[in-house]
CSV table of C-alpha atoms in Angstrom, one decimal:
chain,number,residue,atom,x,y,z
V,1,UNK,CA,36.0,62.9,32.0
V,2,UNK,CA,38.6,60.3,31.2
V,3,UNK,CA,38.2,58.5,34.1
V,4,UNK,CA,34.2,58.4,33.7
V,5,UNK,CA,35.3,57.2,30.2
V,6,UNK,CA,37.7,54.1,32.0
V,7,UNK,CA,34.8,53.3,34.3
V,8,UNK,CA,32.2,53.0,31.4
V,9,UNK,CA,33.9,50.9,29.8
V,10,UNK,CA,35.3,48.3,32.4
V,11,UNK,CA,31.4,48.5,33.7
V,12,UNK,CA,30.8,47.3,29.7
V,13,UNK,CA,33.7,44.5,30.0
V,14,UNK,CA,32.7,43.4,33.1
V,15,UNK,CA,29.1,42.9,32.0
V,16,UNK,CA,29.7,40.7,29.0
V,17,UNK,CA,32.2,39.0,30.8
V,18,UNK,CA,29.0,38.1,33.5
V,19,UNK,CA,26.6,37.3,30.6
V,20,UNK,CA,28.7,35.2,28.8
V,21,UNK,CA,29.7,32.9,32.6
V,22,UNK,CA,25.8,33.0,33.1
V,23,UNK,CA,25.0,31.3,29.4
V,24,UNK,CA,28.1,29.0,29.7
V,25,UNK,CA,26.5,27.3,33.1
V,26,UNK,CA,23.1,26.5,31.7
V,27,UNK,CA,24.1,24.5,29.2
V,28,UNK,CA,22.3,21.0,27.8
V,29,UNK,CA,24.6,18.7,29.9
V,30,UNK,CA,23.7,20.5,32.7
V,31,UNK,CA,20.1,20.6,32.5
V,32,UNK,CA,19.2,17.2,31.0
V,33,UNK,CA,22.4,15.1,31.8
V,34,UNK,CA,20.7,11.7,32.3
V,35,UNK,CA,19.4,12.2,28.4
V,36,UNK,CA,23.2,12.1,27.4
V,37,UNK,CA,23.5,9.2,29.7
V,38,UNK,CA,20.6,6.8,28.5
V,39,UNK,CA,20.6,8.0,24.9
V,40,UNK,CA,17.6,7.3,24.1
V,41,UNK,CA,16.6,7.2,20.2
V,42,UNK,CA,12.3,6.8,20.5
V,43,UNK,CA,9.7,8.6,21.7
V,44,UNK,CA,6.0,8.0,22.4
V,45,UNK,CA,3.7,11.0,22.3
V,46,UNK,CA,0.6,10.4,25.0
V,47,UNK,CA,-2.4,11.7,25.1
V,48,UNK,CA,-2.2,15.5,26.6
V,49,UNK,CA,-4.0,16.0,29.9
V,50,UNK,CA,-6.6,18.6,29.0
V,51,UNK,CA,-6.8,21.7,31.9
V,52,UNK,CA,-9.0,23.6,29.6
V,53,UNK,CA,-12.7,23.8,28.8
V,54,UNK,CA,-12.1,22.4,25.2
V,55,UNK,CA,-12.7,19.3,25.1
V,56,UNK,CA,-11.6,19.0,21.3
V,57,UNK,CA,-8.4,21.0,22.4
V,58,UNK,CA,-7.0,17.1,23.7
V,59,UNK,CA,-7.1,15.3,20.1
V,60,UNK,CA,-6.0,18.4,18.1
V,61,UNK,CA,-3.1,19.1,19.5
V,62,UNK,CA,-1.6,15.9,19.9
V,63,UNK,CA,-0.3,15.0,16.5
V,64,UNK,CA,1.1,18.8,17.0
V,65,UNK,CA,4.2,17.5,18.7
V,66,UNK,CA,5.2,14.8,15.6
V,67,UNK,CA,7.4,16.6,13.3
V,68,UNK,CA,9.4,18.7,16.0
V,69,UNK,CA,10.5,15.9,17.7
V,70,UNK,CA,11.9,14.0,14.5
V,71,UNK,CA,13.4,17.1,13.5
V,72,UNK,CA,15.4,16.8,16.5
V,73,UNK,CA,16.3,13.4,15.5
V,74,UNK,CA,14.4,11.0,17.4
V,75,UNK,CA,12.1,8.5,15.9
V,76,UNK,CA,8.9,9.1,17.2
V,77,UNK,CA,6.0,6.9,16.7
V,78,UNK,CA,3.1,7.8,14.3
V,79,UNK,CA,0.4,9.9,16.4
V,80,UNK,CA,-2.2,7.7,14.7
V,81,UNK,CA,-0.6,4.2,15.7
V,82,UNK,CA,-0.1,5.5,19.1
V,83,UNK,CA,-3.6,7.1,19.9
V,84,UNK,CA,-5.1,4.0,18.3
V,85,UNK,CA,-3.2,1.6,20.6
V,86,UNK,CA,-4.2,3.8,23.9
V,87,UNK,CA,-7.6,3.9,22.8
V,88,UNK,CA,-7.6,0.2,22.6
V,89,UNK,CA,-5.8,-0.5,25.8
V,90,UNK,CA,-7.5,1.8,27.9
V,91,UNK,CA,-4.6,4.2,27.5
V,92,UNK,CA,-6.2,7.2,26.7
V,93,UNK,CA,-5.8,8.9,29.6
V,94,UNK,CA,-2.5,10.0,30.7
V,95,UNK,CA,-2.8,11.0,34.2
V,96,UNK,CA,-2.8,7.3,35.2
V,97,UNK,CA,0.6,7.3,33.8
V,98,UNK,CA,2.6,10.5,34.4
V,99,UNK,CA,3.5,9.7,38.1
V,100,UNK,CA,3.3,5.6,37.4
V,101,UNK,CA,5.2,2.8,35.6
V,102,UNK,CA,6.1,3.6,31.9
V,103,UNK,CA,7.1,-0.1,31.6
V,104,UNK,CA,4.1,-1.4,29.9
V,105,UNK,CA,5.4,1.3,26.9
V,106,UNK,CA,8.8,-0.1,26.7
V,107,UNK,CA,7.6,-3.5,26.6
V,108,UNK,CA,4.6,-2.9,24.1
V,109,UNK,CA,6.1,-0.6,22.1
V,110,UNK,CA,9.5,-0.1,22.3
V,111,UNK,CA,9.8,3.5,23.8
V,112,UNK,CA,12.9,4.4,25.2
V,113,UNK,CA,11.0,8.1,26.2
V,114,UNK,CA,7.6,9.3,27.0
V,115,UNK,CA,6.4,12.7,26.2
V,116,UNK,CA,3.6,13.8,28.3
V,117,UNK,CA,2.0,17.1,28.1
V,118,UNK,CA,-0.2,19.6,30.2
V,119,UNK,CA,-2.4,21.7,28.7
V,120,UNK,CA,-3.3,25.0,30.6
V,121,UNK,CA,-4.3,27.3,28.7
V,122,UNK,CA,-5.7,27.6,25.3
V,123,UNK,CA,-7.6,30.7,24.7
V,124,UNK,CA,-8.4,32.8,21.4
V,125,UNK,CA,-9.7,36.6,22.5
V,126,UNK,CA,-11.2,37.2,19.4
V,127,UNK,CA,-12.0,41.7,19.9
V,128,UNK,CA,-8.1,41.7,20.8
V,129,UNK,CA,-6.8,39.4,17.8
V,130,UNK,CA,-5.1,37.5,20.8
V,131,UNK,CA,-4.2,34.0,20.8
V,132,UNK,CA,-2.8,32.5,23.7
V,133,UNK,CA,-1.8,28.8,24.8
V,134,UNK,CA,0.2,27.0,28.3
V,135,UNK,CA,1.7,24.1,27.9
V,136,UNK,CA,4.2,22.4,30.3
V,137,UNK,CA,5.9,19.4,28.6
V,138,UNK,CA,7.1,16.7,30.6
V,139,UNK,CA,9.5,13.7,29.4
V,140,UNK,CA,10.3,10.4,31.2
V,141,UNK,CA,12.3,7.8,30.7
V,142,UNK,CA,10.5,4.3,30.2
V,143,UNK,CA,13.5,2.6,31.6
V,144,UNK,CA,13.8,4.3,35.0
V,145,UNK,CA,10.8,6.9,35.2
V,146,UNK,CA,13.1,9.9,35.9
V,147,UNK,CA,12.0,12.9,34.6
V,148,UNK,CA,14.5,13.6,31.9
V,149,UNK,CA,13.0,16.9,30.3
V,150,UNK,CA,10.6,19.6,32.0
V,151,UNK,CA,9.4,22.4,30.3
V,152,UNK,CA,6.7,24.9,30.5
V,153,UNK,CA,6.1,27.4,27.7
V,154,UNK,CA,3.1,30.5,27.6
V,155,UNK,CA,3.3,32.2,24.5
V,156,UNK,CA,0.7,34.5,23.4
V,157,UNK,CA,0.4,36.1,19.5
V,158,UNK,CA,-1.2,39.3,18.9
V,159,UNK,CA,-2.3,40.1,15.4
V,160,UNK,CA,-1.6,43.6,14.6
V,161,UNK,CA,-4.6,45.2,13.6
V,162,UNK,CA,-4.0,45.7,9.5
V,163,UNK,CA,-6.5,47.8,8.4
V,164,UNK,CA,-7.4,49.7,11.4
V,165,UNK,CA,-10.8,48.9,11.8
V,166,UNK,CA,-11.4,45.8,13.9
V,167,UNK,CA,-14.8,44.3,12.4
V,168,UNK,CA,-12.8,44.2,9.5
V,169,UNK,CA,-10.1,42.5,10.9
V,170,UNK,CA,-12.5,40.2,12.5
V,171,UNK,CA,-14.2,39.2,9.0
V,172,UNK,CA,-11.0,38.4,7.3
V,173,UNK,CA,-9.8,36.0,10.9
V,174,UNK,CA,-13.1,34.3,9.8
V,175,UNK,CA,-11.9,33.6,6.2
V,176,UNK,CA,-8.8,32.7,7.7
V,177,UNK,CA,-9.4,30.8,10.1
V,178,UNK,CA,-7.2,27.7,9.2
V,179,UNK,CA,-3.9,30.7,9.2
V,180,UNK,CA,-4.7,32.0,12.4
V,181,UNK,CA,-5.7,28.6,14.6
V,182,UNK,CA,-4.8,28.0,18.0
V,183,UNK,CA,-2.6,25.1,16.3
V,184,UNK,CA,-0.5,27.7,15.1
V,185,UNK,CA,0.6,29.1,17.9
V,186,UNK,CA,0.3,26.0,19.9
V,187,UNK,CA,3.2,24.4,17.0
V,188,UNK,CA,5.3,27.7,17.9
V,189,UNK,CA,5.3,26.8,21.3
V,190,UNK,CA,6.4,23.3,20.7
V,191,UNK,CA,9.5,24.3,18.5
V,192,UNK,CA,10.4,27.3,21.4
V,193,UNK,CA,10.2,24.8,24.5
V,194,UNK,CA,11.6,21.8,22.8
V,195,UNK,CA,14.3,23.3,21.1
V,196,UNK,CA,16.4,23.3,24.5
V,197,UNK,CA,16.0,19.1,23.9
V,198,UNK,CA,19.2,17.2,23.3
V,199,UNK,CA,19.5,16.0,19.6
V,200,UNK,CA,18.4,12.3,19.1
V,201,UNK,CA,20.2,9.7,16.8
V,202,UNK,CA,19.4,10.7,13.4
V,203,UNK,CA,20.4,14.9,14.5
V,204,UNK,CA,23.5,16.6,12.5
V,205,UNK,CA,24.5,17.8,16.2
V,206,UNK,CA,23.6,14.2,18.2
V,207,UNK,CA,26.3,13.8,21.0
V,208,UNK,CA,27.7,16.9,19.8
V,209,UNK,CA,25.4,19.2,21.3
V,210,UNK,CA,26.1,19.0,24.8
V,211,UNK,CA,27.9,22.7,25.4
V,212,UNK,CA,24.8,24.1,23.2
V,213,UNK,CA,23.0,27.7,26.2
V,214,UNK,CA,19.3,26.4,27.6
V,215,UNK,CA,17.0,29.0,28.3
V,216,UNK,CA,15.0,29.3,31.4
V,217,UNK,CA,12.7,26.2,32.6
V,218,UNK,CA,9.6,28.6,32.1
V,219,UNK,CA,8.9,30.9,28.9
V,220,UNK,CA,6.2,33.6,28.9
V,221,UNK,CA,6.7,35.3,25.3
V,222,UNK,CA,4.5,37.6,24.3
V,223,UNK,CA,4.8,38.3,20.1
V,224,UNK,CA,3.3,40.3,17.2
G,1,UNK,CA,39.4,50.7,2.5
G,2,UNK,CA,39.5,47.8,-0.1
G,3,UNK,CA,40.7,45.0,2.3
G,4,UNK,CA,37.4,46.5,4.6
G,5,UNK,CA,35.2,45.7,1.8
G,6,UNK,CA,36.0,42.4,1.4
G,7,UNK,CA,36.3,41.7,5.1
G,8,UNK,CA,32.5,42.7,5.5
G,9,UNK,CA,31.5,40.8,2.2
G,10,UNK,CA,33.2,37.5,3.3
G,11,UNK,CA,31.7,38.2,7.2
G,12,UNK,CA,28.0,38.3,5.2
G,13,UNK,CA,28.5,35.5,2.9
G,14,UNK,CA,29.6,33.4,5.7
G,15,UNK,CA,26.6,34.4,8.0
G,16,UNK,CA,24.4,33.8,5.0
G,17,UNK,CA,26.3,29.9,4.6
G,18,UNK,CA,25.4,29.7,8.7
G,19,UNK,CA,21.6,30.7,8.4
G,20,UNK,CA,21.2,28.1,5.6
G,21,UNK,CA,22.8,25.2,7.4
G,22,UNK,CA,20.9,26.0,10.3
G,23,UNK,CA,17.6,26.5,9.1
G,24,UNK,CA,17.0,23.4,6.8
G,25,UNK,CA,15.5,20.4,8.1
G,26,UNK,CA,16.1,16.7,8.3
G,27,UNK,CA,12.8,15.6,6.7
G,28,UNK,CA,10.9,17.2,3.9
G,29,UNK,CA,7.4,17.5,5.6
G,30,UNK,CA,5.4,19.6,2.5
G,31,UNK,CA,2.3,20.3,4.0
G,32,UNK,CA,1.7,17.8,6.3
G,33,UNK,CA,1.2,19.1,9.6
G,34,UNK,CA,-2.2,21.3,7.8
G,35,UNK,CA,-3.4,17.9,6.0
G,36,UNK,CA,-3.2,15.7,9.6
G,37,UNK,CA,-4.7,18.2,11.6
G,38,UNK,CA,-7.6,19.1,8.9
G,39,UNK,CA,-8.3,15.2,8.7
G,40,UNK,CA,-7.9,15.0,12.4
G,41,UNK,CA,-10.3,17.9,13.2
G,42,UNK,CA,-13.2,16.6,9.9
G,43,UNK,CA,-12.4,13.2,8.9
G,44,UNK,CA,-14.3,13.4,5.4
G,45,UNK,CA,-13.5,11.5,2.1
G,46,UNK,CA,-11.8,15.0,0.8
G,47,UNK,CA,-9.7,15.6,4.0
G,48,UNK,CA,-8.6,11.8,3.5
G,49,UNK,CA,-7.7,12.2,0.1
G,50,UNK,CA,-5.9,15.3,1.0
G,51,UNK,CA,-3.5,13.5,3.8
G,52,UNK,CA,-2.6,10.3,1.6
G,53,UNK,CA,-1.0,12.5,-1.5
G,54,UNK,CA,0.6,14.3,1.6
G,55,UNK,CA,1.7,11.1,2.7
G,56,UNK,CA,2.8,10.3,-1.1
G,57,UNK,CA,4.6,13.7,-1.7
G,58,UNK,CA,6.6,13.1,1.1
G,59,UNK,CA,7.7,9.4,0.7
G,60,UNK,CA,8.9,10.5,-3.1
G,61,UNK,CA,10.4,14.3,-2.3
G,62,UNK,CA,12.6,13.9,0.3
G,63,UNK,CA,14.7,17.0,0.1
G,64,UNK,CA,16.1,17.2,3.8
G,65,UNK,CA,19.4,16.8,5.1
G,66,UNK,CA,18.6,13.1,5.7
G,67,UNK,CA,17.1,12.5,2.4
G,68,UNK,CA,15.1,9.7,4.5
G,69,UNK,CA,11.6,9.3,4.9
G,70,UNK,CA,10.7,10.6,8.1
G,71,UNK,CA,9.6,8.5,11.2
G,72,UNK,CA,6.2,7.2,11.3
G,73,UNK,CA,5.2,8.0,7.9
G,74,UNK,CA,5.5,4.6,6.4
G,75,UNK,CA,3.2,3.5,9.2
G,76,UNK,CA,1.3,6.4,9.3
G,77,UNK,CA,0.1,5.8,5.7
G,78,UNK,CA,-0.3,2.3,6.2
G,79,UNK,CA,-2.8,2.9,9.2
G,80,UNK,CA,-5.0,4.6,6.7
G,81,UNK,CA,-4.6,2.1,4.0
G,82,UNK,CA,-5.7,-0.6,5.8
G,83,UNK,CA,-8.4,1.4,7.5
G,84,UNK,CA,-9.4,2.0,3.8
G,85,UNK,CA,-9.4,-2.3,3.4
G,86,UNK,CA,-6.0,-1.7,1.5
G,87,UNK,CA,-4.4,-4.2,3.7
G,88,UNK,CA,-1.8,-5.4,0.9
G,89,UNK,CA,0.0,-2.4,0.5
G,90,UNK,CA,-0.4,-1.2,4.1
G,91,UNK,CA,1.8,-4.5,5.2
G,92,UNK,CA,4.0,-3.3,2.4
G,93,UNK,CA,4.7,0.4,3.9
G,94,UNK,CA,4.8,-1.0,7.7
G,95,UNK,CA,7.5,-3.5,6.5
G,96,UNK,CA,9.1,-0.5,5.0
G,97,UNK,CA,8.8,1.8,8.5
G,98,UNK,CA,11.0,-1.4,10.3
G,99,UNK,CA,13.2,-1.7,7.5
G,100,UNK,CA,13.9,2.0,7.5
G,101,UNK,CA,13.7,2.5,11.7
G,102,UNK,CA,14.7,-0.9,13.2
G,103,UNK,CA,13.4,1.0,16.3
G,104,UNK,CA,9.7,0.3,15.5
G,105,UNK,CA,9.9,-3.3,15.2
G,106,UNK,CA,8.6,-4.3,18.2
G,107,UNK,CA,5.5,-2.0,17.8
G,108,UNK,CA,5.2,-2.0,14.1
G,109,UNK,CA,6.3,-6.2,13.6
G,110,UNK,CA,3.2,-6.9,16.2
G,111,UNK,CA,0.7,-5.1,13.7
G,112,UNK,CA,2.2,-6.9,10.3
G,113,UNK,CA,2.3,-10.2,12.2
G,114,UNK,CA,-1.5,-9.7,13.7
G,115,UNK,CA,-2.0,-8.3,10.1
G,116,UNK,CA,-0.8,-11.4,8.5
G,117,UNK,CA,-2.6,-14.0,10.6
């Protein structure tokens, strides 16, 4: 009994000691080095390349990606300007640009980093109070064209049925439908995929951040 | 017993001191994010007039750790004011997005110089 008891608890030591080696090698250095190298400071949000059946989906969520991104201490530039200036210029669509030259957005606009962003999914399932979105997030430098940053995140939100009776339920989603958006859970996703990104300039933790644990390349989160 | 007592309360104040630091923001952003994407989804005189006190609110309650306007407000509200023929004071706030973010004059000095022609 002792012995089971000595066996338990080295199997107990042994796997923290495994979890805590894990963590320590997937660390922000060593997934996005080159951002620690070219420290960039701005940002430039294009246009999301749209996968899904919503056409809409494509101007709606792009302003989404604004505040997380200076709360991480960049400066990013205002959606508005930006959309403008690739409506203008022929910009608008960024799958001319996610595999090409991102030097016209250095010299135009000053970018030191390009966010682009692929929507795959974007689906409300209204009889299951299920919303769920895909988005894989991709960052480049405008200096070299290197991917700096690749992300993908599926997160679907189930709405725990409150009353118990569905129709109900559906009738109230209605009257709240501004709460209960696909922007909602589309911002969630944003703030659980870019967290992992290095803190720019104007972050408490910028250059300090390096040793801070990643999580995996591709999150599937399923919450209530 | 005692010295456990206090032990515990000084472990929860200092995860409550931890939480907090985490947890607040660099920018104050009120309710911006709802008043962009309303105006973006139904651009109406009353959605308009919604986003421009947001943009308001937040140049004059900055409460985050930066106490600093965030980036690409200035500008942002500017865009709208001289969509709205308010030219004057939209130079004003896009001088005031490169004075604040040096990193925006190349974009945002090409507007206020096209702007001022």
């Amino acid at each position: 009994m002792r012995n089971l008891k000595l066996l338990l608890s080295l199997c107990v030591i042994c796997l923290f000691f495994v979890s805590c080696a894990n963590k320590k090698s997937l660390t922000r250095v060593s997934q996005y080095p080159n951002i620690y190298k070219e420290k960039p400071v701005s940002i430039v949000i294009m246009p999301p390349i749209n996968k899904t059946n919503f056409v809409e989906v494509k101007e709606y969520f792009y302003a989404s990606m604004y505040k997380v991104l200076a709360e991480k201490g960049y400066y990013v530039f205002s959606p508005y300007l930006a959309m403008d200036l690739f409506k203008s210029e022929s910009a608008y669509d960024s799958e001319l640009f996610i595999k090409g030259s991102l030097k016209p957005f250095r010299n135009i606009i000053g970018a030191d980093l390009a966010l682009f962003t692929i929507i795959n999914k974007w689906e409300k399932q209204t009889l299951l109070n299920k919303i769920t979105v895909n988005i894989e997030y991709i960052i480049r430098s405008t200096r070299t064209g290197e991917i700096l940053f690749n992300r993908k995140g599926e997160l679907t939100i189930s709405e725990k049925s409150s009353s118990g009776i569905s129709i109900l339920d559906m009738a109230a989603n209605i009257l709240t439908t501004a709460l209960t958006d696909k922007i909602i859970v589309a911002r969630k996703c944003n703030n659980i995929v870019l967290q992992d990104l290095p803190e720019g300039k104007y972050g408490l933790n910028y250059e300090k951040d390096q040793n801070v644990s990643v999580g995996n390349k591709e999150i599937n989160l399923k919450l209530n | 017993m005692k010295n456990l007592k206090l032990i515990i309360v000084i472990c929860l104040i200092s995860m409550g001191c931890i939480s907090c630091m985490s947890s607040k923001s660099l920018y104050t952003w009120h309710n911006y994010e709802d008043a962009s994407y309303v105006y973006t989804k139904k651009q109406t005189d009353k959605t308009l007039d919604k986003l421009i006190k947001e943009y308001k609110y937040i140049i004059s309650h900055q409460k985050g750790i930066r106490k600093a306007v965030p980036p690409g407000i200035y500008a942002e509200y500017a865009y709208l004011l001289i969509k709205m023929n308010n030219k004057k004071e939209g130079i004003v706030m896009l001088k005031k997005e490169v004075g604040l973010y040096p990193e925006s004059k190349m974009f945002v000095g090409r507007i206020i110089k096209q702007l001022e022609k």
